[in-house]
Amino acid sequence: MDFFAFVKPKNELETVPDSQQNVPFVPEEMWMKCPKCNTLLLTTDMEENLNVCTKCGHHFRMSAKQRIHLMADCDSFAEHDSELRSSNILDFPGYDKKLEKARQKANESVICGECLIGGVKAVLCVMEAGFMMGSMGTVTGEKITRAFEYATENRLPVVVCTVSGGARMQEGILSLMQMAKTSGAVKRHSDAGLLYITVLTDPTTGGVTASFAMEGDIILAEPNTLVAFAGPRVIEQTMRQKLPKDFQTSEFVLQKGFIDAVVSRDKLKATVIKLLKMHGYKEAAQ
Amino acid sequence: MTAYEKVMAARDAKKLTAVDYIAHMFGDSFIELHGDRRFSDDRAIVAGLCMLYDTPLTVIGIEKGRNTKERMERNFGQAQPEGYRKALRLMKQAEKFHRPVLCLVDTSGAYPGIGAEERGQGQAIAENLMEMMTLKTPILTILIGEGGSGGALALAVSDEVWMMENSVYSVISPEGCASILWKDSSKAPQAAEALKMTAQDLFDLGVVERIIRQPKAEDSAMFESLKLLISRTLEKNLSKPVDALTEQRYARFRKIGTAHLD
């Protein structure tokens, strides 16, 4: 409790809500509140627990870097095409400023590269919610396309962790074309007989859902992930009706038959390793 | 015309729809084929076989309907997953018989509804994008009105994409863009300019190969020359080895919007 609380007028003391009275004082960056069960969680505990609520199991969003740390073997990740940067190709009003702001959090909306996953060499692409909500612009599409082309050439499996608000409207039709381009690269990788695993994370929507997110040989999703083409707000606006409970969660999409499994974060890497090995990919020689 | 006036022209309820194009160009030769063989027949997609002069052709169009009754029946040209699956089924059939495919696109977008989501709208579109890219037969797409985002692209992964002079093609509607970015849908005209969605814009960006001039009243002469153009293009592509054709199709999409990257 605030040390100076005793000098405050009595009536103000009385208005402190109950839920806050028993909370020890900690600086704000040290704790976070679970949006699902309202438990206050220490950030250090959360990090140890893979950003999953220690009480109710709610999966918090992760940055691309955290997720690479989760999926790739220690220090094995080598990034590709890190020099590619989004630019305002259509001269869209306000886009330069948005990009500038986004770059304070991350370089791009996807990080691609190769790494070892349980000793198995694979191409790993991880989208970044911190960069314009993982929206797909030309650079996003180009990086993912190059990653698939590299994997096809080198006969490697691909794992893509998606998180995206959809196509990036500031790049107009060129962002829409990325859906076709990435799908083409996935198809060529698939036709070469190579494995593609998608990991859907919250939220995966719009143009990413309608392209490479739904094109995996095996599609996994984290619990309680929003998986949608048209997001709930769009549907509510057009239908003018309330949506069913749990509509478009990964559990719902699983029940409808569009994903293979819902896998909690602590089992994700082990599941991917098992799948890679079942497809004949061997541990790389040390 | 301003960009937004073009949007309005593309949406004009009086303009010709896919069934009109089919009737004008292929007349009595058209046999409609129905259903996706999985769930139902989506009336927002009209598809079938016809004769392009002496060549059998698979034609697939998104149909908005020409009056209120038809528009209801056609769900205002907003296809559901089964519509995209019907289109893919007929494209695969065309591939089997090495028959060329013509797609006519006119939609504000794929239907954003509960049922459509439950039946995998995103998956249906994604599958079309993947399969069309390597379909072993020539495909040509013409945008004849609105080209609304993924719902239009699902029929436009083709060897060539053409636009009627008064059609538009965009990742989002100008109203949607204005309301998301500027919280004000009345700024749609500015959004229409910024999105670069007119036929001329897309031609300049290298997204479409050809703009078809539209006379004020679309007459039989326009359809005759359009039909001839379609025939020449498809015949040229029919004569190519299929691997070269699909390689060229991939390269077409591979290069769009990459000029500034190097």
Coordinates of C-alpha atoms in Angstrom, one line a residue:
Chain A
M1 CA 0.0 0.0 0.0
D2 CA 1.1 3.6 -0.7
F3 CA 3.3 4.6 2.2
F4 CA 1.8 8.1 2.4
A5 CA -1.7 6.8 2.4
F6 CA -2.1 7.6 6.1
V7 CA -1.8 11.4 5.5
K8 CA -4.6 11.4 2.9
P9 CA -8.1 12.5 4.0
K10 CA -10.1 9.8 5.5
N11 CA -12.8 9.7 2.9
E12 CA -10.3 9.1 0.1
L13 CA -8.9 6.2 2.0
E14 CA -12.3 4.6 2.2
T15 CA -12.9 4.8 -1.6
V16 CA -9.9 2.6 -2.4
P17 CA -11.5 -0.5 -3.9
D18 CA -11.2 -3.7 -2.0
S19 CA -9.4 -5.5 -4.8
Q20 CA -6.5 -3.1 -4.6
Q21 CA -6.1 -3.1 -0.9
N22 CA -4.3 -6.4 -0.6
V23 CA -2.0 -5.8 -3.5
P24 CA 1.6 -5.2 -2.5
F25 CA 3.1 -2.0 -4.0
V26 CA 5.2 -2.8 -7.1
P27 CA 6.3 -0.6 -10.0
E28 CA 4.0 -0.9 -12.9
E29 CA 6.4 -2.6 -15.3
M30 CA 6.9 -5.4 -12.8
W31 CA 3.4 -6.7 -12.9
M32 CA 0.6 -7.3 -15.3
K33 CA -3.1 -8.2 -14.9
C34 CA -4.5 -11.2 -16.6
P35 CA -7.4 -10.0 -18.8
K36 CA -9.2 -13.3 -18.3
C37 CA -9.1 -14.0 -14.6
N38 CA -8.0 -10.6 -13.4
T39 CA -5.1 -12.0 -11.3
L40 CA -2.1 -9.8 -10.9
L41 CA 1.0 -11.5 -12.1
L42 CA 4.7 -10.7 -11.7
T43 CA 6.4 -10.2 -15.0
T44 CA 9.3 -12.3 -13.9
D45 CA 6.9 -15.2 -13.1
M46 CA 5.2 -14.7 -16.5
E47 CA 8.5 -14.8 -18.4
E48 CA 9.4 -18.1 -16.7
N49 CA 5.9 -19.4 -17.6
L50 CA 6.2 -18.6 -21.3
N51 CA 3.9 -15.6 -20.9
V52 CA 1.0 -17.8 -19.8
C53 CA -1.1 -16.8 -16.8
T54 CA 0.1 -19.0 -13.9
K55 CA -3.5 -19.1 -12.5
C56 CA -5.9 -19.6 -15.5
G57 CA -3.6 -20.5 -18.3
H58 CA -4.5 -17.5 -20.5
H59 CA -1.9 -17.1 -23.3
F60 CA -0.6 -13.6 -23.5
R61 CA 0.8 -12.3 -26.8
M62 CA 4.5 -12.7 -27.3
S63 CA 6.9 -10.6 -29.4
A64 CA 8.5 -12.3 -32.4
K65 CA 11.8 -12.4 -30.5
Q66 CA 10.2 -14.1 -27.5
R67 CA 8.6 -16.6 -29.8
I68 CA 11.8 -17.4 -31.7
H69 CA 13.4 -18.0 -28.3
L70 CA 10.5 -20.4 -27.6
M71 CA 10.7 -22.3 -30.9
A72 CA 14.3 -22.3 -32.0
D73 CA 17.1 -24.2 -30.3
C74 CA 19.4 -21.9 -28.2
D75 CA 21.3 -19.4 -30.4
S76 CA 20.6 -21.4 -33.6
F77 CA 18.4 -18.8 -35.4
A78 CA 20.0 -17.0 -38.3
E79 CA 17.8 -14.2 -39.7
H80 CA 17.3 -13.8 -43.5
D81 CA 16.5 -10.6 -45.4
S82 CA 16.7 -8.5 -42.2
E83 CA 17.6 -5.5 -44.4
L84 CA 14.2 -5.4 -46.1
R85 CA 12.1 -2.4 -44.9
S86 CA 8.6 -1.3 -45.6
S87 CA 8.3 2.0 -47.4
N88 CA 5.4 4.3 -48.5
I89 CA 5.2 3.0 -52.1
L90 CA 1.8 4.4 -52.8
D91 CA 2.5 7.7 -51.1
F92 CA -0.4 7.0 -48.7
P93 CA -1.3 9.9 -46.4
G94 CA 0.0 9.3 -42.8
Y95 CA 1.8 6.0 -43.6
D96 CA 5.3 7.4 -43.2
K97 CA 4.5 8.5 -39.6
K98 CA 2.9 5.1 -38.8
L99 CA 5.9 3.3 -40.0
E100 CA 8.2 5.5 -38.0
K101 CA 6.1 4.8 -34.9
A102 CA 6.0 1.1 -35.6
R103 CA 9.8 0.9 -35.9
Q104 CA 10.2 2.1 -32.3
K105 CA 8.8 -1.3 -31.4
A106 CA 10.1 -3.7 -34.1
N107 CA 11.8 -3.6 -37.5
E108 CA 9.1 -5.4 -39.5
S109 CA 5.9 -7.3 -39.2
V110 CA 7.7 -10.7 -39.7
I111 CA 11.1 -12.1 -38.9
C112 CA 12.3 -15.0 -41.1
G113 CA 15.3 -17.2 -41.0
E114 CA 16.7 -20.7 -40.5
C115 CA 17.3 -22.5 -37.2
L116 CA 17.4 -25.8 -35.5
I117 CA 14.2 -27.0 -33.8
G118 CA 15.0 -30.0 -31.6
G119 CA 18.2 -30.3 -33.7
V120 CA 16.2 -30.4 -37.0
K121 CA 17.1 -27.8 -39.5
A122 CA 14.1 -25.7 -40.5
V123 CA 13.0 -22.4 -41.9
L124 CA 11.1 -20.4 -39.2
C125 CA 9.0 -17.3 -39.9
V126 CA 7.5 -15.5 -37.0
M127 CA 5.1 -12.6 -37.3
E128 CA 5.3 -9.6 -35.0
A129 CA 2.1 -8.1 -33.5
G130 CA 4.1 -5.1 -32.3
F131 CA 4.6 -3.9 -35.8
M132 CA 1.3 -2.5 -37.1
M133 CA -0.5 -5.5 -35.7
G134 CA 1.4 -7.9 -37.9
S135 CA -0.4 -6.5 -41.0
M136 CA 0.8 -7.9 -44.3
G137 CA 2.5 -5.4 -46.6
T138 CA 4.8 -6.0 -49.6
V139 CA 7.8 -6.6 -47.4
T140 CA 6.0 -9.1 -45.2
G141 CA 4.9 -11.0 -48.3
E142 CA 8.3 -10.8 -49.9
K143 CA 10.1 -12.1 -46.8
I144 CA 7.7 -15.0 -46.4
T145 CA 7.9 -15.8 -50.2
R146 CA 11.7 -15.7 -50.0
A147 CA 11.7 -18.0 -46.9
F148 CA 9.5 -20.6 -48.8
E149 CA 11.7 -20.3 -51.9
Y150 CA 14.8 -20.8 -49.8
A151 CA 13.2 -23.8 -48.1
T152 CA 12.2 -25.3 -51.4
E153 CA 15.7 -24.9 -52.8
N154 CA 17.3 -26.4 -49.7
R155 CA 14.7 -29.0 -49.1
L156 CA 13.8 -27.7 -45.6
P157 CA 10.5 -27.8 -43.7
V158 CA 8.9 -24.5 -42.9
V159 CA 7.2 -23.4 -39.6
V160 CA 5.3 -20.2 -39.7
C161 CA 3.8 -18.6 -36.5
T162 CA 1.1 -16.2 -37.6
V163 CA -0.3 -13.1 -35.9
S164 CA -2.0 -10.5 -38.1
G165 CA -4.7 -8.0 -38.4
G166 CA -4.8 -8.8 -42.1
A167 CA -3.6 -7.0 -45.2
R168 CA -2.0 -3.6 -44.7
M169 CA -4.4 -1.1 -46.4
Q170 CA -1.8 1.6 -46.7
E171 CA -0.1 -0.4 -49.4
G172 CA -3.4 -0.8 -51.2
I173 CA -3.7 -3.5 -53.9
L174 CA 0.0 -4.3 -53.6
S175 CA -0.7 -5.8 -50.1
L176 CA -3.6 -7.8 -51.5
M177 CA -1.2 -9.2 -54.1
Q178 CA 1.0 -10.6 -51.3
M179 CA -1.8 -13.2 -50.6
A180 CA -1.4 -14.6 -54.1
K181 CA 2.4 -14.4 -54.1
T182 CA 2.9 -16.1 -50.7
S183 CA 0.3 -18.8 -51.7
G184 CA 2.2 -19.5 -54.9
A185 CA 5.4 -19.9 -52.9
V186 CA 3.7 -22.3 -50.4
K187 CA 2.3 -24.3 -53.3
R188 CA 5.7 -24.8 -54.9
H189 CA 7.1 -25.8 -51.6
S190 CA 4.3 -28.3 -51.1
D191 CA 4.6 -29.7 -54.6
A192 CA 8.3 -30.4 -53.8
G193 CA 7.0 -32.8 -51.1
L194 CA 8.1 -30.6 -48.2
L195 CA 6.4 -30.1 -44.9
Y196 CA 4.8 -26.8 -43.8
I197 CA 3.5 -26.4 -40.3
T198 CA 1.4 -23.3 -39.3
V199 CA 1.1 -22.2 -35.7
L200 CA -1.8 -19.7 -35.4
T201 CA -1.5 -17.3 -32.6
D202 CA -3.8 -14.5 -31.4
P203 CA -5.1 -12.9 -33.5
T204 CA -4.9 -14.4 -37.0
T205 CA -7.3 -12.7 -39.3
G206 CA -8.1 -11.3 -42.8
G207 CA -5.7 -11.7 -45.7
V208 CA -3.3 -13.8 -43.7
T209 CA -6.0 -16.3 -42.7
A210 CA -7.1 -16.3 -46.4
S211 CA -3.6 -17.2 -47.5
F212 CA -0.6 -18.9 -45.9
A213 CA -2.1 -19.3 -42.4
M214 CA -4.7 -21.8 -43.8
E215 CA -2.3 -23.5 -46.2
G216 CA -0.2 -25.6 -43.8
D217 CA 0.0 -29.4 -44.1
I218 CA -0.6 -29.3 -40.4
I219 CA -2.3 -26.3 -38.7
L220 CA -1.8 -25.9 -35.0
A221 CA -3.2 -23.1 -32.9
E222 CA -2.6 -21.8 -29.4
P223 CA -5.6 -21.9 -27.0
N224 CA -8.2 -19.2 -27.2
T225 CA -6.7 -17.7 -30.4
L226 CA -8.9 -15.5 -32.6
V227 CA -8.9 -17.2 -36.0
A228 CA -11.1 -15.4 -38.6
F229 CA -11.4 -14.2 -42.1
A230 CA -13.9 -11.4 -41.3
G231 CA -13.2 -10.3 -37.7
P232 CA -16.1 -10.3 -35.1
R233 CA -16.5 -6.5 -35.4
V234 CA -17.0 -6.6 -39.2
I235 CA -19.6 -9.4 -38.8
E236 CA -21.4 -7.7 -36.0
Q237 CA -21.6 -4.5 -38.1
T238 CA -23.0 -6.2 -41.2
M239 CA -25.2 -8.8 -39.5
R240 CA -26.3 -6.4 -36.7
Q241 CA -26.5 -9.4 -34.3
K242 CA -24.6 -10.7 -31.4
L243 CA -22.2 -13.5 -32.2
P244 CA -22.3 -16.9 -30.4
K245 CA -20.0 -17.3 -27.4
D246 CA -16.5 -18.4 -28.2
F247 CA -17.2 -17.8 -31.9
Q248 CA -13.9 -17.8 -34.0
T249 CA -11.7 -19.0 -31.1
S250 CA -9.2 -21.7 -32.0
E251 CA -11.4 -24.3 -30.1
F252 CA -14.4 -23.2 -32.2
V253 CA -12.4 -23.5 -35.5
L254 CA -11.1 -26.9 -34.4
Q255 CA -14.6 -28.1 -33.8
K256 CA -15.6 -26.8 -37.3
G257 CA -12.8 -28.8 -38.8
F258 CA -10.4 -26.1 -40.0
I259 CA -7.4 -26.7 -37.8
D260 CA -5.6 -29.9 -36.7
A261 CA -5.0 -29.3 -33.0
V262 CA -5.1 -26.7 -30.3
V263 CA -1.7 -26.9 -28.5
S264 CA -0.8 -25.0 -25.3
R265 CA 2.4 -23.0 -25.4
D266 CA 4.4 -25.3 -23.1
K267 CA 3.8 -28.2 -25.5
L268 CA 4.2 -26.3 -28.8
K269 CA 7.9 -26.9 -29.5
A270 CA 7.8 -30.6 -28.5
T271 CA 4.8 -31.1 -30.8
V272 CA 6.5 -29.4 -33.7
I273 CA 9.7 -31.5 -33.1
K274 CA 7.6 -34.7 -33.1
L275 CA 5.9 -33.7 -36.3
L276 CA 9.2 -32.8 -38.1
K277 CA 10.7 -36.1 -37.2
M278 CA 7.6 -38.1 -38.3
H279 CA 8.1 -36.5 -41.7
G280 CA 11.6 -37.9 -41.9
Y281 CA 13.6 -34.8 -41.1
K282 CA 16.6 -35.8 -39.1
E283 CA 18.7 -34.0 -36.5
A284 CA 21.5 -32.0 -38.2
A285 CA 25.0 -33.4 -37.6
Q286 CA 26.8 -31.3 -34.9
Chain B
M1 CA -13.8 11.1 -63.3
T2 CA -12.4 11.1 -59.8
A3 CA -11.4 7.8 -58.2
Y4 CA -14.6 7.9 -56.1
E5 CA -16.8 8.5 -59.1
K6 CA -15.2 5.4 -60.6
V7 CA -16.1 3.5 -57.5
M8 CA -19.7 4.7 -57.9
A9 CA -19.7 3.7 -61.6
A10 CA -18.4 0.3 -60.7
R11 CA -21.2 -0.1 -58.2
D12 CA -23.9 1.3 -60.5
A13 CA -27.0 -0.9 -60.2
K14 CA -27.8 -0.4 -63.9
K15 CA -24.4 -1.6 -65.2
L16 CA -24.1 -5.0 -66.9
T17 CA -23.4 -8.0 -64.6
A18 CA -21.7 -11.3 -65.2
V19 CA -24.8 -13.0 -66.7
D20 CA -25.1 -10.1 -69.2
Y21 CA -21.4 -10.6 -70.3
I22 CA -22.0 -14.3 -70.7
A23 CA -25.2 -13.8 -72.7
H24 CA -23.6 -11.2 -74.9
M25 CA -20.5 -13.1 -75.7
F26 CA -21.5 -16.8 -75.5
G27 CA -25.3 -16.7 -76.1
D28 CA -27.1 -20.0 -76.2
S29 CA -24.0 -22.1 -76.0
F30 CA -23.8 -21.5 -72.2
I31 CA -24.7 -24.5 -70.0
E32 CA -24.8 -23.6 -66.3
L33 CA -23.2 -26.1 -63.9
H34 CA -24.1 -26.0 -60.2
G35 CA -22.8 -26.9 -56.8
D36 CA -19.6 -27.5 -54.9
R37 CA -20.3 -31.2 -54.2
R38 CA -19.7 -30.5 -50.5
F39 CA -22.4 -28.3 -49.1
S40 CA -24.6 -26.4 -51.6
D41 CA -24.9 -24.3 -54.7
D42 CA -23.8 -20.7 -54.1
R43 CA -25.9 -18.5 -56.4
A44 CA -23.5 -15.6 -56.0
I45 CA -21.3 -17.5 -58.4
V46 CA -22.6 -18.3 -61.9
A47 CA -20.5 -20.9 -63.7
G48 CA -20.6 -23.3 -66.6
L49 CA -19.4 -24.3 -70.0
C50 CA -19.8 -22.4 -73.3
M51 CA -18.2 -22.0 -76.7
L52 CA -15.7 -19.3 -77.4
Y53 CA -16.0 -19.6 -81.2
D54 CA -14.9 -23.2 -81.8
T55 CA -13.2 -23.6 -78.4
P56 CA -15.0 -25.0 -75.3
L57 CA -14.5 -22.6 -72.3
T58 CA -15.2 -22.8 -68.6
V59 CA -16.7 -19.5 -67.5
I60 CA -17.0 -18.5 -63.8
G61 CA -18.5 -15.2 -62.8
I62 CA -19.5 -13.4 -59.6
E63 CA -23.1 -12.3 -60.1
K64 CA -24.6 -9.4 -58.2
G65 CA -28.1 -9.6 -59.7
R66 CA -29.9 -7.1 -61.9
N67 CA -33.0 -6.3 -59.8
T68 CA -34.0 -6.5 -56.1
K69 CA -35.2 -10.1 -56.4
E70 CA -32.1 -11.3 -58.2
R71 CA -29.9 -9.4 -55.9
M72 CA -31.4 -11.1 -52.9
E73 CA -31.0 -14.5 -54.6
R74 CA -27.4 -13.7 -55.5
N75 CA -26.6 -12.4 -52.0
F76 CA -25.6 -9.1 -53.7
G77 CA -22.6 -10.8 -55.3
Q78 CA -21.0 -11.8 -52.0
A79 CA -19.9 -15.4 -52.3
Q80 CA -19.7 -17.9 -49.4
P81 CA -17.0 -20.6 -49.1
E82 CA -19.2 -23.0 -51.2
G83 CA -19.1 -20.4 -54.0
Y84 CA -15.3 -20.4 -54.1
R85 CA -15.3 -24.2 -53.8
K86 CA -17.7 -24.5 -56.8
A87 CA -15.4 -22.2 -58.7
L88 CA -12.4 -24.4 -57.8
R89 CA -14.2 -27.6 -58.7
L90 CA -14.9 -26.3 -62.2
M91 CA -11.4 -25.0 -62.6
K92 CA -10.1 -28.5 -61.7
Q93 CA -12.5 -29.9 -64.2
A94 CA -11.2 -27.5 -66.9
E95 CA -7.7 -28.6 -66.0
K96 CA -8.6 -32.2 -66.6
F97 CA -9.8 -31.5 -70.1
H98 CA -7.2 -28.8 -70.7
R99 CA -10.0 -26.3 -71.3
P100 CA -9.3 -22.6 -70.8
V101 CA -11.0 -20.7 -67.9
L102 CA -12.5 -17.2 -68.0
C103 CA -13.3 -15.5 -64.6
L104 CA -15.6 -12.4 -64.5
V105 CA -15.2 -10.6 -61.1
D106 CA -17.8 -8.2 -59.7
T107 CA -18.0 -8.3 -55.9
S108 CA -17.8 -5.9 -52.9
G109 CA -16.1 -8.8 -51.1
A110 CA -16.5 -12.3 -49.8
Y111 CA -19.5 -12.6 -47.5
P112 CA -18.7 -11.6 -43.9
G113 CA -21.3 -13.8 -42.1
I114 CA -21.5 -16.3 -39.3
G115 CA -22.1 -19.3 -41.6
A116 CA -19.4 -18.3 -44.0
E117 CA -16.9 -18.1 -41.2
E118 CA -18.1 -21.5 -39.8
R119 CA -17.6 -23.1 -43.1
G120 CA -14.1 -21.7 -43.6
Q121 CA -14.2 -18.6 -45.7
G122 CA -10.5 -18.0 -45.2
Q123 CA -9.6 -21.6 -46.0
A124 CA -11.7 -21.6 -49.2
I125 CA -10.1 -18.4 -50.5
A126 CA -6.6 -19.6 -49.5
E127 CA -7.1 -22.9 -51.3
N128 CA -8.2 -21.1 -54.5
L129 CA -5.1 -18.9 -54.4
M130 CA -2.8 -21.9 -54.1
E131 CA -4.5 -24.1 -56.6
M132 CA -5.0 -21.5 -59.3
M133 CA -1.3 -20.6 -59.2
T134 CA -0.4 -24.1 -60.6
L135 CA -3.6 -24.9 -62.5
K136 CA -2.4 -26.6 -65.7
T137 CA -4.6 -24.7 -68.1
P138 CA -4.9 -21.0 -69.2
I139 CA -6.9 -18.7 -66.9
L140 CA -7.9 -15.1 -67.7
T141 CA -9.7 -12.8 -65.3
I142 CA -11.6 -9.7 -66.2
L143 CA -12.9 -7.3 -63.5
I144 CA -16.2 -6.0 -64.7
G145 CA -17.3 -3.9 -61.7
E146 CA -16.1 -4.1 -58.2
G147 CA -13.0 -6.1 -57.2
G148 CA -13.4 -6.3 -53.4
S149 CA -10.3 -7.7 -51.7
G150 CA -9.8 -11.5 -51.1
G151 CA -13.2 -12.3 -52.4
A152 CA -12.1 -11.0 -55.8
L153 CA -8.6 -12.3 -55.7
A154 CA -9.9 -15.8 -55.1
L155 CA -10.9 -15.7 -58.9
A156 CA -8.0 -13.6 -60.1
V157 CA -4.8 -15.7 -59.7
S158 CA -4.6 -15.8 -63.5
D159 CA -2.1 -15.6 -66.4
E160 CA -3.5 -12.2 -67.2
V161 CA -5.9 -9.9 -65.3
W162 CA -7.8 -7.2 -67.3
M163 CA -10.1 -4.4 -66.0
M164 CA -13.0 -2.8 -67.6
E165 CA -12.4 1.0 -67.8
N166 CA -15.0 1.7 -65.1
S167 CA -14.1 -1.1 -62.7
V168 CA -12.1 -0.9 -59.4
Y169 CA -10.0 -3.3 -57.5
S170 CA -8.9 -2.8 -54.0
V171 CA -7.7 -4.4 -50.7
I172 CA -10.6 -2.6 -48.8
S173 CA -13.6 -0.5 -49.7
P174 CA -12.8 3.3 -49.5
E175 CA -15.6 3.6 -46.9
G176 CA -14.0 0.8 -44.7
C177 CA -10.6 2.3 -45.1
A178 CA -11.8 5.8 -44.2
S179 CA -13.7 4.6 -41.2
I180 CA -10.8 2.5 -39.8
L181 CA -8.0 5.0 -40.5
W182 CA -9.7 8.3 -40.0
K183 CA -12.8 7.3 -38.1
D184 CA -14.9 9.0 -40.7
S185 CA -16.5 7.1 -43.6
S186 CA -17.5 10.4 -45.3
K187 CA -13.8 10.7 -46.2
A188 CA -14.2 7.8 -48.6
P189 CA -13.4 9.9 -51.7
Q190 CA -10.0 10.7 -50.2
A191 CA -9.5 7.1 -49.3
A192 CA -10.4 6.1 -52.9
E193 CA -7.6 8.4 -54.2
A194 CA -5.1 7.1 -51.7
L195 CA -5.8 3.4 -52.3
K196 CA -5.0 3.7 -56.0
M197 CA -7.9 1.5 -57.1
T198 CA -8.9 2.6 -60.6
A199 CA -8.1 0.6 -63.7
Q200 CA -5.5 3.2 -64.7
D201 CA -3.8 3.1 -61.3
L202 CA -3.6 -0.7 -61.3
F203 CA -2.3 -0.7 -64.9
D204 CA 0.4 1.8 -63.8
L205 CA 1.3 -0.4 -60.8
G206 CA 1.7 -3.4 -63.1
V207 CA -1.1 -5.3 -61.4
V208 CA -3.3 -5.6 -64.6
E209 CA -2.3 -6.2 -68.2
R210 CA -5.1 -4.5 -70.1
I211 CA -7.8 -1.9 -69.7
I212 CA -11.0 -2.5 -71.8
R213 CA -12.5 0.8 -73.0
Q214 CA -16.2 1.0 -72.2
P215 CA -18.4 3.1 -74.5
K216 CA -21.3 4.9 -72.8
A217 CA -23.8 2.3 -73.9
E218 CA -22.0 -1.1 -74.0
D219 CA -22.9 -2.3 -77.5
S220 CA -22.6 -5.5 -79.3
A221 CA -19.4 -4.1 -81.1
M222 CA -17.7 -3.9 -77.7
F223 CA -18.5 -7.4 -76.8
E224 CA -17.5 -8.7 -80.2
S225 CA -14.0 -7.1 -79.9
L226 CA -13.7 -8.2 -76.3
K227 CA -14.6 -11.8 -77.3
L228 CA -11.9 -11.7 -80.0
L229 CA -9.4 -10.4 -77.6
I230 CA -10.2 -13.1 -75.0
S231 CA -10.0 -15.8 -77.7
R232 CA -6.6 -14.6 -79.0
T233 CA -5.1 -14.5 -75.5
L234 CA -6.4 -17.9 -74.5
E235 CA -5.4 -19.5 -77.8
K236 CA -1.9 -18.1 -77.3
N237 CA -1.7 -19.5 -73.8
L238 CA -3.2 -22.8 -74.9
S239 CA -0.3 -23.3 -77.3
K240 CA 2.3 -22.9 -74.5
P241 CA 3.7 -25.9 -72.6
V242 CA 1.7 -26.0 -69.3
D243 CA 4.9 -25.8 -67.2
A244 CA 6.0 -22.7 -68.9
L245 CA 2.5 -21.3 -68.4
T246 CA 2.4 -21.9 -64.7
E247 CA 6.0 -20.7 -64.3
Q248 CA 5.0 -17.5 -66.1
R249 CA 2.0 -17.1 -63.8
Y250 CA 4.1 -17.4 -60.7
A251 CA 6.6 -14.9 -62.1
R252 CA 3.8 -12.5 -62.8
F253 CA 2.7 -12.3 -59.2
R254 CA 6.3 -12.7 -57.9
K255 CA 7.4 -9.4 -59.3
I256 CA 4.4 -7.2 -58.4
G257 CA 5.4 -4.4 -56.0
T258 CA 9.1 -5.5 -55.7
A259 CA 10.6 -2.8 -57.8
H260 CA 11.4 -0.6 -54.7
L261 CA 13.1 -3.4 -52.8
D262 CA 16.4 -3.5 -54.6

